[in-house]
JSON list of C-alpha atoms in Angstrom, two decimals:
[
{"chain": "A", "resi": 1, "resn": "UNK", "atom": "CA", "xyz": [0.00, 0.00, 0.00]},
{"chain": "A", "resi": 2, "resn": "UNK", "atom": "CA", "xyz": [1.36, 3.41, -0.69]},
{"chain": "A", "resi": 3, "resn": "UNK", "atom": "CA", "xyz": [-0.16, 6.30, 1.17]},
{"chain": "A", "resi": 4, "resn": "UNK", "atom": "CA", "xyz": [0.28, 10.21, 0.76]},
{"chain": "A", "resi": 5, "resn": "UNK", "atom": "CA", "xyz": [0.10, 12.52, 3.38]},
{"chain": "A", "resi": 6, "resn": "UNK", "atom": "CA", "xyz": [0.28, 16.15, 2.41]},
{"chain": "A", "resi": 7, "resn": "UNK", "atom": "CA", "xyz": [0.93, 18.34, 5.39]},
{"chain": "A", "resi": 8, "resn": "UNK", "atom": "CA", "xyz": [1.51, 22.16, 6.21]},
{"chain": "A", "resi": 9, "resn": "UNK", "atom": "CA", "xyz": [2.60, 24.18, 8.69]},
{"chain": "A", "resi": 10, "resn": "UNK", "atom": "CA", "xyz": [0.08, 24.08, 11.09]},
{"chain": "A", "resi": 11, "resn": "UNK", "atom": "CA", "xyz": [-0.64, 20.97, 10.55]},
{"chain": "A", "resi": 12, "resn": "UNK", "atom": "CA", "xyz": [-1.20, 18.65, 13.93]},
{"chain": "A", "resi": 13, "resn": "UNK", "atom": "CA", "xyz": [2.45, 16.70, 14.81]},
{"chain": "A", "resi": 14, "resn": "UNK", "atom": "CA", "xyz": [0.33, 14.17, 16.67]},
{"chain": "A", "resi": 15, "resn": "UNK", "atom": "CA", "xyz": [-1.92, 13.03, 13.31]},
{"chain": "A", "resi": 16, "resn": "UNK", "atom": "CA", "xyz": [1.40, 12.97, 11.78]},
{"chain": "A", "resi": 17, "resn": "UNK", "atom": "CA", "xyz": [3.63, 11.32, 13.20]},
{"chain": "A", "resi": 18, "resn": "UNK", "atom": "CA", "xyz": [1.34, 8.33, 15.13]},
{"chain": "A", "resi": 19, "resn": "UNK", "atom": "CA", "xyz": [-0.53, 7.97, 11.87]},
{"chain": "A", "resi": 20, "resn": "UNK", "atom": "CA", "xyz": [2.93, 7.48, 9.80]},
{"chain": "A", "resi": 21, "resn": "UNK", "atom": "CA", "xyz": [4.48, 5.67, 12.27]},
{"chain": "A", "resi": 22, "resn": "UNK", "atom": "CA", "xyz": [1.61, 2.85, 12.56]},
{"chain": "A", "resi": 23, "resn": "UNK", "atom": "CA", "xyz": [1.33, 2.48, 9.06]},
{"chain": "A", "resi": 24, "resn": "UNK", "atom": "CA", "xyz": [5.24, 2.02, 8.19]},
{"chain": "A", "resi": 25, "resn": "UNK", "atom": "CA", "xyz": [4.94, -0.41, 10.87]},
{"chain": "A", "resi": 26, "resn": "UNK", "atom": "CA", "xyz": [2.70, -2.90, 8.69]},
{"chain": "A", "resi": 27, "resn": "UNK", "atom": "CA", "xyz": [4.92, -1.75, 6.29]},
{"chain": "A", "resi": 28, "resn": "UNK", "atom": "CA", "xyz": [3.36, 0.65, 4.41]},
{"chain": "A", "resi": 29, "resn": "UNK", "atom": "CA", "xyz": [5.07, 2.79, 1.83]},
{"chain": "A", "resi": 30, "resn": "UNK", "atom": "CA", "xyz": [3.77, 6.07, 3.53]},
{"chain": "A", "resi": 31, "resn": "UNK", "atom": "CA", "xyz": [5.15, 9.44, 1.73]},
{"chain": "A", "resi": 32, "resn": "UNK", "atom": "CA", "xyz": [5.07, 12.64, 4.04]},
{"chain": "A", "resi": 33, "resn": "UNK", "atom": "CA", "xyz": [4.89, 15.58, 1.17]},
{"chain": "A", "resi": 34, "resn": "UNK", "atom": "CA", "xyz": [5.09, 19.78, 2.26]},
{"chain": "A", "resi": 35, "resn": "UNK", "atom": "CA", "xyz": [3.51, 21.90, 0.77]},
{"chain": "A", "resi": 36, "resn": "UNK", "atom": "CA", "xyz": [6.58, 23.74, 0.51]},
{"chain": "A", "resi": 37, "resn": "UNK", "atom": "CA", "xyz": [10.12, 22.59, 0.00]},
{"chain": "A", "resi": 38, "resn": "UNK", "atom": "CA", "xyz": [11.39, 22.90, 3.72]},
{"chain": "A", "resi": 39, "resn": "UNK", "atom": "CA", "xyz": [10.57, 21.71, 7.16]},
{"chain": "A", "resi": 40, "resn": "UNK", "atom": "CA", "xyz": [7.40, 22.44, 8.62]},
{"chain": "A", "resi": 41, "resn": "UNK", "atom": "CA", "xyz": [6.69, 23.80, 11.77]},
{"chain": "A", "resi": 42, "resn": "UNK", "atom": "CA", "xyz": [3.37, 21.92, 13.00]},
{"chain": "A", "resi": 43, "resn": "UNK", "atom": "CA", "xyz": [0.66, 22.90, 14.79]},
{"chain": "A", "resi": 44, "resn": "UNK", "atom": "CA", "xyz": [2.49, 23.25, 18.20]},
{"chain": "A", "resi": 45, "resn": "UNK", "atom": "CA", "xyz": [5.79, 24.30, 17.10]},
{"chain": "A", "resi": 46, "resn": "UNK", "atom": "CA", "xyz": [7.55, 21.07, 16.71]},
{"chain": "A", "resi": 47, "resn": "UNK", "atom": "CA", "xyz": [9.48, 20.91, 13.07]},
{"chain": "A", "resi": 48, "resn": "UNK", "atom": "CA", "xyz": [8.82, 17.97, 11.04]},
{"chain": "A", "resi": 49, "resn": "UNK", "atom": "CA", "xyz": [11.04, 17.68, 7.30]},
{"chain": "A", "resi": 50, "resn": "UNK", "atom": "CA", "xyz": [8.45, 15.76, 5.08]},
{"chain": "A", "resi": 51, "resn": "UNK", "atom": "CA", "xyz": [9.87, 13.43, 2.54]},
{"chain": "A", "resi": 52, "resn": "UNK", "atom": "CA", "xyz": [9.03, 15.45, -0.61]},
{"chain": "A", "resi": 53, "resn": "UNK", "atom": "CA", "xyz": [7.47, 18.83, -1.74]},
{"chain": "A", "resi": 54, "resn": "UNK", "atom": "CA", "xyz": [3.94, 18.19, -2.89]},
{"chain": "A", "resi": 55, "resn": "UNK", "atom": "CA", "xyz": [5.05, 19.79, -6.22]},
{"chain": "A", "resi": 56, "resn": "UNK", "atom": "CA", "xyz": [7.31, 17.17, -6.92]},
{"chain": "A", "resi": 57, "resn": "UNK", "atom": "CA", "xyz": [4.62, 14.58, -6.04]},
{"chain": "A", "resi": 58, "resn": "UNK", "atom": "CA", "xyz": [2.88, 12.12, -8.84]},
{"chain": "A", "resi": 59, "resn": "UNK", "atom": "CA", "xyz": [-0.77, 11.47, -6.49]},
{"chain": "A", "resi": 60, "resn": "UNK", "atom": "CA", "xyz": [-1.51, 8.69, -9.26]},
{"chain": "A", "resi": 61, "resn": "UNK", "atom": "CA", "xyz": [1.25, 6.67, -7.78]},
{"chain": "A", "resi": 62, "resn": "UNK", "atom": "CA", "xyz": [-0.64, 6.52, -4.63]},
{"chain": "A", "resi": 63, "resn": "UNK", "atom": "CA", "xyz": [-3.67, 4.30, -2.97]},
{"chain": "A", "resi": 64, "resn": "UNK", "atom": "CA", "xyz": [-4.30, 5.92, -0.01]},
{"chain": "A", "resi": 65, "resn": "UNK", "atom": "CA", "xyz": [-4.55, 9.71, 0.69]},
{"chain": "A", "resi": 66, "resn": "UNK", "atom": "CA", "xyz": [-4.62, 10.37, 4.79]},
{"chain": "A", "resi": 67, "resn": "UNK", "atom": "CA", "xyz": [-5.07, 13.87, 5.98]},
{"chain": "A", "resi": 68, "resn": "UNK", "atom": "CA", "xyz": [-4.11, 15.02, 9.25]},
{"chain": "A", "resi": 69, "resn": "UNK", "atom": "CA", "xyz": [-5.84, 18.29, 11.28]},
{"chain": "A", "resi": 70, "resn": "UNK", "atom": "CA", "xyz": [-4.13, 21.12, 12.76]},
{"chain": "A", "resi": 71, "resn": "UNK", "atom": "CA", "xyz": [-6.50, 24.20, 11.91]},
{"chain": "A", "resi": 72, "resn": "UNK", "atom": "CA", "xyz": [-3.61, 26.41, 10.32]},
{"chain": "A", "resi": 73, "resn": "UNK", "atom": "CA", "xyz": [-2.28, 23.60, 8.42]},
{"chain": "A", "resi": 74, "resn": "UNK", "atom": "CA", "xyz": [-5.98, 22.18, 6.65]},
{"chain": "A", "resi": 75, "resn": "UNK", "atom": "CA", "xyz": [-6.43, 25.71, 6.01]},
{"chain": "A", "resi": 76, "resn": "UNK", "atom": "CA", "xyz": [-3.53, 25.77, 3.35]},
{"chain": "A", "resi": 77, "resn": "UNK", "atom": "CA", "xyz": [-3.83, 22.38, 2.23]},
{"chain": "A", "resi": 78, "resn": "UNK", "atom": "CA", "xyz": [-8.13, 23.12, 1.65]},
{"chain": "A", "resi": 79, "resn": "UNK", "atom": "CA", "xyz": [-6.43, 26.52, -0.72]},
{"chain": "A", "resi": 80, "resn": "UNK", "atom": "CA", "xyz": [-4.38, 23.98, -2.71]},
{"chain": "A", "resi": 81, "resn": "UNK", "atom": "CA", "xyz": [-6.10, 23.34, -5.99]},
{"chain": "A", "resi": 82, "resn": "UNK", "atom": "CA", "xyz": [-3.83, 20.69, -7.14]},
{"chain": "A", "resi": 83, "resn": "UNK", "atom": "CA", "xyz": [-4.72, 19.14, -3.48]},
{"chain": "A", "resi": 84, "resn": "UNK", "atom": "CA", "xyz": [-8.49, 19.43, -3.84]},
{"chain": "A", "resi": 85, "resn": "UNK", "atom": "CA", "xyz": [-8.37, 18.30, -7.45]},
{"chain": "A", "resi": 86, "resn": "UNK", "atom": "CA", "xyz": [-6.15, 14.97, -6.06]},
{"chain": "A", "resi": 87, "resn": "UNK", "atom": "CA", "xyz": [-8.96, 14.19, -3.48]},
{"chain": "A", "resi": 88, "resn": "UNK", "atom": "CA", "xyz": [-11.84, 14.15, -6.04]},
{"chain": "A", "resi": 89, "resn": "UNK", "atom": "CA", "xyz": [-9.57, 11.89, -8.21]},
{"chain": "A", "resi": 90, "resn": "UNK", "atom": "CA", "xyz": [-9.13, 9.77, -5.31]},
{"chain": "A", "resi": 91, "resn": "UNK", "atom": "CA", "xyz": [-12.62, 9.66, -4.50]},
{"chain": "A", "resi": 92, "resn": "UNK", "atom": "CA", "xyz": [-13.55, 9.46, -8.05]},
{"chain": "A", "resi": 93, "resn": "UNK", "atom": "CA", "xyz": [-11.70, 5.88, -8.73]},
{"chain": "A", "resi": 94, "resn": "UNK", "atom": "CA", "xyz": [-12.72, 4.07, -5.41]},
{"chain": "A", "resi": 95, "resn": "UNK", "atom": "CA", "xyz": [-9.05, 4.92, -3.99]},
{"chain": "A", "resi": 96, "resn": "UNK", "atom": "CA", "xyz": [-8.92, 5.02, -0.26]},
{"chain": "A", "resi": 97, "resn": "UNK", "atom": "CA", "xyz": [-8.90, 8.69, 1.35]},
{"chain": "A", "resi": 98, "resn": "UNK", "atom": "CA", "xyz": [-9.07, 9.68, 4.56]},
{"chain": "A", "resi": 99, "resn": "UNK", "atom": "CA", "xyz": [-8.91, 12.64, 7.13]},
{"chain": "A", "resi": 100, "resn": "UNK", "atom": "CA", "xyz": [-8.69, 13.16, 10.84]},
{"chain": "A", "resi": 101, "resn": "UNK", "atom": "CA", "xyz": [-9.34, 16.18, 13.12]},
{"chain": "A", "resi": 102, "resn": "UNK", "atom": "CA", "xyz": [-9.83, 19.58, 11.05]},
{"chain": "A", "resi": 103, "resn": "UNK", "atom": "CA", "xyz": [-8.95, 17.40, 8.19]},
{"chain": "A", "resi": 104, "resn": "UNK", "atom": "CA", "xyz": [-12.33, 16.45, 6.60]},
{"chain": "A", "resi": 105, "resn": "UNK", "atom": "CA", "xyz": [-12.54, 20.14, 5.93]},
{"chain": "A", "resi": 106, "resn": "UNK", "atom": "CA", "xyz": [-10.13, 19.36, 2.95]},
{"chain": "A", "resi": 107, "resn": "UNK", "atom": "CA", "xyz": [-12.45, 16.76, 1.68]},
{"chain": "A", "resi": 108, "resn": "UNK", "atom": "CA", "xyz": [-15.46, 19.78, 2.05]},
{"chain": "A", "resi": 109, "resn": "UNK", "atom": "CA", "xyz": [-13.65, 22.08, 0.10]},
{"chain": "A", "resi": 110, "resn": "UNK", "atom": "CA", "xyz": [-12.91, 19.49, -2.74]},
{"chain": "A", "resi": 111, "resn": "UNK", "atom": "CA", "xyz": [-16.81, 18.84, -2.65]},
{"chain": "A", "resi": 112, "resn": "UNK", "atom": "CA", "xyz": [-17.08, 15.42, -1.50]},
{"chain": "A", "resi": 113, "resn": "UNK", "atom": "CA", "xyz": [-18.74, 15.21, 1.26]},
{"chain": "A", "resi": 114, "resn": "UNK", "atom": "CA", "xyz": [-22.26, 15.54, 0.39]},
{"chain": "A", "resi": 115, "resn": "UNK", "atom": "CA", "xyz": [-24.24, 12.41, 1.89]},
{"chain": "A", "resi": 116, "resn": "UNK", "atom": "CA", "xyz": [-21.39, 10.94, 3.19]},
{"chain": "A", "resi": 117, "resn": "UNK", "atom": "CA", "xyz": [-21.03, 9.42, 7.02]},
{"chain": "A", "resi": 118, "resn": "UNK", "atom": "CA", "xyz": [-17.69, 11.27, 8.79]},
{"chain": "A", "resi": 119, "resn": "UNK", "atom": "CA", "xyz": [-16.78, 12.33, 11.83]},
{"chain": "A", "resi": 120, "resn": "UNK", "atom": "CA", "xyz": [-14.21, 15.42, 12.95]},
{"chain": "A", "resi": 121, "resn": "UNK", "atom": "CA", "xyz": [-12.93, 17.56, 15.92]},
{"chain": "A", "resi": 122, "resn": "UNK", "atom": "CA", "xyz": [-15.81, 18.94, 17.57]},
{"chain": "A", "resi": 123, "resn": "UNK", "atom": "CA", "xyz": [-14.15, 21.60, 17.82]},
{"chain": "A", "resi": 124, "resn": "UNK", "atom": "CA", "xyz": [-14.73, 22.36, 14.03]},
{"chain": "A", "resi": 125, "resn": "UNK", "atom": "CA", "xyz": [-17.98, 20.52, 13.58]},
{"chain": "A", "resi": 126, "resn": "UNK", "atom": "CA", "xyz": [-19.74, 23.67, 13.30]},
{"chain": "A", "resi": 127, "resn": "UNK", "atom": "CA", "xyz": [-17.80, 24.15, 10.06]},
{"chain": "A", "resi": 128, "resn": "UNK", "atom": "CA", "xyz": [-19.03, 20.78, 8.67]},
{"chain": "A", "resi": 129, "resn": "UNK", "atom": "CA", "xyz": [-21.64, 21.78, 5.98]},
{"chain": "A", "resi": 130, "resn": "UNK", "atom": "CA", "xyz": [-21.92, 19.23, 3.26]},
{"chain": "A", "resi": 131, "resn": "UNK", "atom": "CA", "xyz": [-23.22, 16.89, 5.26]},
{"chain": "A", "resi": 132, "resn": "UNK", "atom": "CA", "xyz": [-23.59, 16.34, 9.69]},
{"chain": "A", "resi": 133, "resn": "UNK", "atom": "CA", "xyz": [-20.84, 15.42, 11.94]},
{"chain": "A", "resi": 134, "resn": "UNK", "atom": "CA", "xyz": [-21.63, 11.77, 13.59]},
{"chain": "A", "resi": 135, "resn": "UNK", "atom": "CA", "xyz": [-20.04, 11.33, 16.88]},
{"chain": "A", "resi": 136, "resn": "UNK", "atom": "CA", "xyz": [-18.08, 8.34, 16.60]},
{"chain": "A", "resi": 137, "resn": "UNK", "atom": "CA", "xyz": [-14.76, 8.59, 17.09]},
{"chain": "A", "resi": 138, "resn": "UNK", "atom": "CA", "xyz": [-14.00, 6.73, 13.76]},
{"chain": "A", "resi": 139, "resn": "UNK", "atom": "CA", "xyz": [-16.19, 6.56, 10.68]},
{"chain": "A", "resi": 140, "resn": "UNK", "atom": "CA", "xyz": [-15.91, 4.42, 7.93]},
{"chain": "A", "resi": 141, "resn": "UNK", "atom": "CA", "xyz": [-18.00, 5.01, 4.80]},
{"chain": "A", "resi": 142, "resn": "UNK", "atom": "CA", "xyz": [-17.12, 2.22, 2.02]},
{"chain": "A", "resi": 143, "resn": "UNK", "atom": "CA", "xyz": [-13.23, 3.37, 1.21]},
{"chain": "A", "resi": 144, "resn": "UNK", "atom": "CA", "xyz": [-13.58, 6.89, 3.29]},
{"chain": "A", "resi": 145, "resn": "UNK", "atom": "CA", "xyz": [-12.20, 6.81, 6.77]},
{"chain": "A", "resi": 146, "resn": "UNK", "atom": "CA", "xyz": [-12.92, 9.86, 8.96]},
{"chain": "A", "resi": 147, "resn": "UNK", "atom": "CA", "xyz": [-11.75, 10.48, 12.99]},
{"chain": "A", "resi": 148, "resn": "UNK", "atom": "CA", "xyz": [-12.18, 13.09, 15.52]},
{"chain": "A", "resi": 149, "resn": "UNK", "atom": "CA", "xyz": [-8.70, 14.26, 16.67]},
{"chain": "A", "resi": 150, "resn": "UNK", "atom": "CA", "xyz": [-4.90, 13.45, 18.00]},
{"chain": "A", "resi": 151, "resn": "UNK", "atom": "CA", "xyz": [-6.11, 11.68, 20.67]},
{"chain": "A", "resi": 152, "resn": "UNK", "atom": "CA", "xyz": [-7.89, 8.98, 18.34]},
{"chain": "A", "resi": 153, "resn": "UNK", "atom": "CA", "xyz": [-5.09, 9.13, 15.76]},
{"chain": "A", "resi": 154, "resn": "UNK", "atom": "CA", "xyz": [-4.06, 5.34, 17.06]},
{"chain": "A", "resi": 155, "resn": "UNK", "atom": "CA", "xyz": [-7.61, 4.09, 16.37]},
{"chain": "A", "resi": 156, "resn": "UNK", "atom": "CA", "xyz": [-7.91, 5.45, 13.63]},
{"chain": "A", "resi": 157, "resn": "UNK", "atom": "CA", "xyz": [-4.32, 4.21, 11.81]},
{"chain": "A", "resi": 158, "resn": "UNK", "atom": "CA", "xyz": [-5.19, 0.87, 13.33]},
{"chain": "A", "resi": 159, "resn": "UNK", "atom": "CA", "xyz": [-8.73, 1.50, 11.59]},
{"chain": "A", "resi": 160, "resn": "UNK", "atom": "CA", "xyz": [-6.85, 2.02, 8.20]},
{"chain": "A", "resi": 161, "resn": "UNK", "atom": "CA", "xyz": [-5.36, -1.12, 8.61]},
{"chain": "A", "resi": 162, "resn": "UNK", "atom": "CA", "xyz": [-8.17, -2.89, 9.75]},
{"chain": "A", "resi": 163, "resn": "UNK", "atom": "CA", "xyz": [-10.02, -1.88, 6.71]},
{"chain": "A", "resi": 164, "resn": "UNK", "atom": "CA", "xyz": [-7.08, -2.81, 3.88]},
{"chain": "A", "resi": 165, "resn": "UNK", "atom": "CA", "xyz": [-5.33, -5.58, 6.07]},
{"chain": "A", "resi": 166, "resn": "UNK", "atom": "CA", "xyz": [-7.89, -7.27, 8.26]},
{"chain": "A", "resi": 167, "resn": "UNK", "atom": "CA", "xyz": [-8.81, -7.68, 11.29]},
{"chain": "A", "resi": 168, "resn": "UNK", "atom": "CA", "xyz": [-5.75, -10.00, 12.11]},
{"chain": "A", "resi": 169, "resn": "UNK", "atom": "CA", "xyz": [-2.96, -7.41, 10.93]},
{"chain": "A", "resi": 170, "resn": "UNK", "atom": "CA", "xyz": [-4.43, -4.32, 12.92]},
{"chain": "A", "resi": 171, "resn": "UNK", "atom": "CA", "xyz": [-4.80, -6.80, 16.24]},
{"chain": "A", "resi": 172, "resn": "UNK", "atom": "CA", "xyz": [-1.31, -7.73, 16.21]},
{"chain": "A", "resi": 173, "resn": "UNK", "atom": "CA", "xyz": [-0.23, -4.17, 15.43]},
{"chain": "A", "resi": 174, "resn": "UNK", "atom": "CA", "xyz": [-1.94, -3.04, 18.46]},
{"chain": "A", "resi": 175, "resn": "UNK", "atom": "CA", "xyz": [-1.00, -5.21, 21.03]},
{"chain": "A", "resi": 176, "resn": "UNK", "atom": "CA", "xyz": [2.50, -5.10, 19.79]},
{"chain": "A", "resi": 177, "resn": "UNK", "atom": "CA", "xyz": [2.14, -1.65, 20.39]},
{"chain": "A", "resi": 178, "resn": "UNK", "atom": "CA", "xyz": [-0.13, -2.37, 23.73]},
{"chain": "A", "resi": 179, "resn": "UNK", "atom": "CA", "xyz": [-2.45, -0.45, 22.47]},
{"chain": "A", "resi": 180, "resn": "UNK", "atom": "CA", "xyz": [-5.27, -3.30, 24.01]}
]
């Protein structure tokens, strides 16, 4: 499986890095690409160096797109056409996307929300217009996976397993991890 994860600054560490980690741990091919061509400095200061720049990026290469939250950061990446234009490809051919936190505001500004089943922060559900916020602290809708914030960002990379692996793969993950 390879998975992109565009990120900004702003965007949350937390949703980064547990989300990466997990997944590389399965092993997935997971590609971290900035919207610039630097470091970024996340959502509470901590400076993360992404793989690639997003410009340098091919998205068709990829079979999972995973956004994390961080207000400042899904603010940029929801102004990125090229961004917006890669999740309604994604969503287009059945590819697996997904978004945690402030994140599924991306997916809203690319339009593709609209009688879909997600979840996000509460903190930003009031933003949520395309369709309502469910409570659950992960959603899965067929090959969209949605969750609330950093501190479900281990359910919901296990949940992204769960989904492409099985149940058997994201068990073992987690209690290698002790996550149960």
């Amino acid at each position: 499986m390879n998975v992109l994860m565009p990120v900004a600054d702003g965007s949350e560490e937390m949703e980064i890095v547990i989300v990466v980690d997990i997944l590389r741990r399965v092993p997935w091919d997971v590609m971290i690409a900035g919207l610039g061509a630097r470091a970024i400095r996340a959502s509470r200061g901590v400076r993360l160096v992404p793989d690639v720049a997003w410009a340098d990026v091919t998205p068709e290469a990829f079979d999972m797109l995973v956004i994390p939250g961080g207000w400042d950061g899904v603010t940029a990446l929801a102004k990125d056409e090229r961004l917006l234009a890669t999740v309604r490809t994604f969503m287009a051919n059945g590819k697996w996307v997904a978004a945690i936190c402030a994140g599924p505001l991306v997916l809203q500004a690319a339009g593709v929300l609209k009688g879909r089943r997600v979840t996000c922060h509460p903190g930003v559900a009031g933003e949520l217009t395309q369709t309502p916020r469910l409570n659950d602290r992960v959603v899965v809708d067929g090959r969209l996976i949605t969750s609330q914030a950093p501190g479900t960002a281990f359910e919901f990379a296990l949940e992204l397993i769960r989904a492409v692996e099985g149940d058997r793969k994201a068990d073992e993950l987690a209690k290698s991890m002790v996550v149960r």
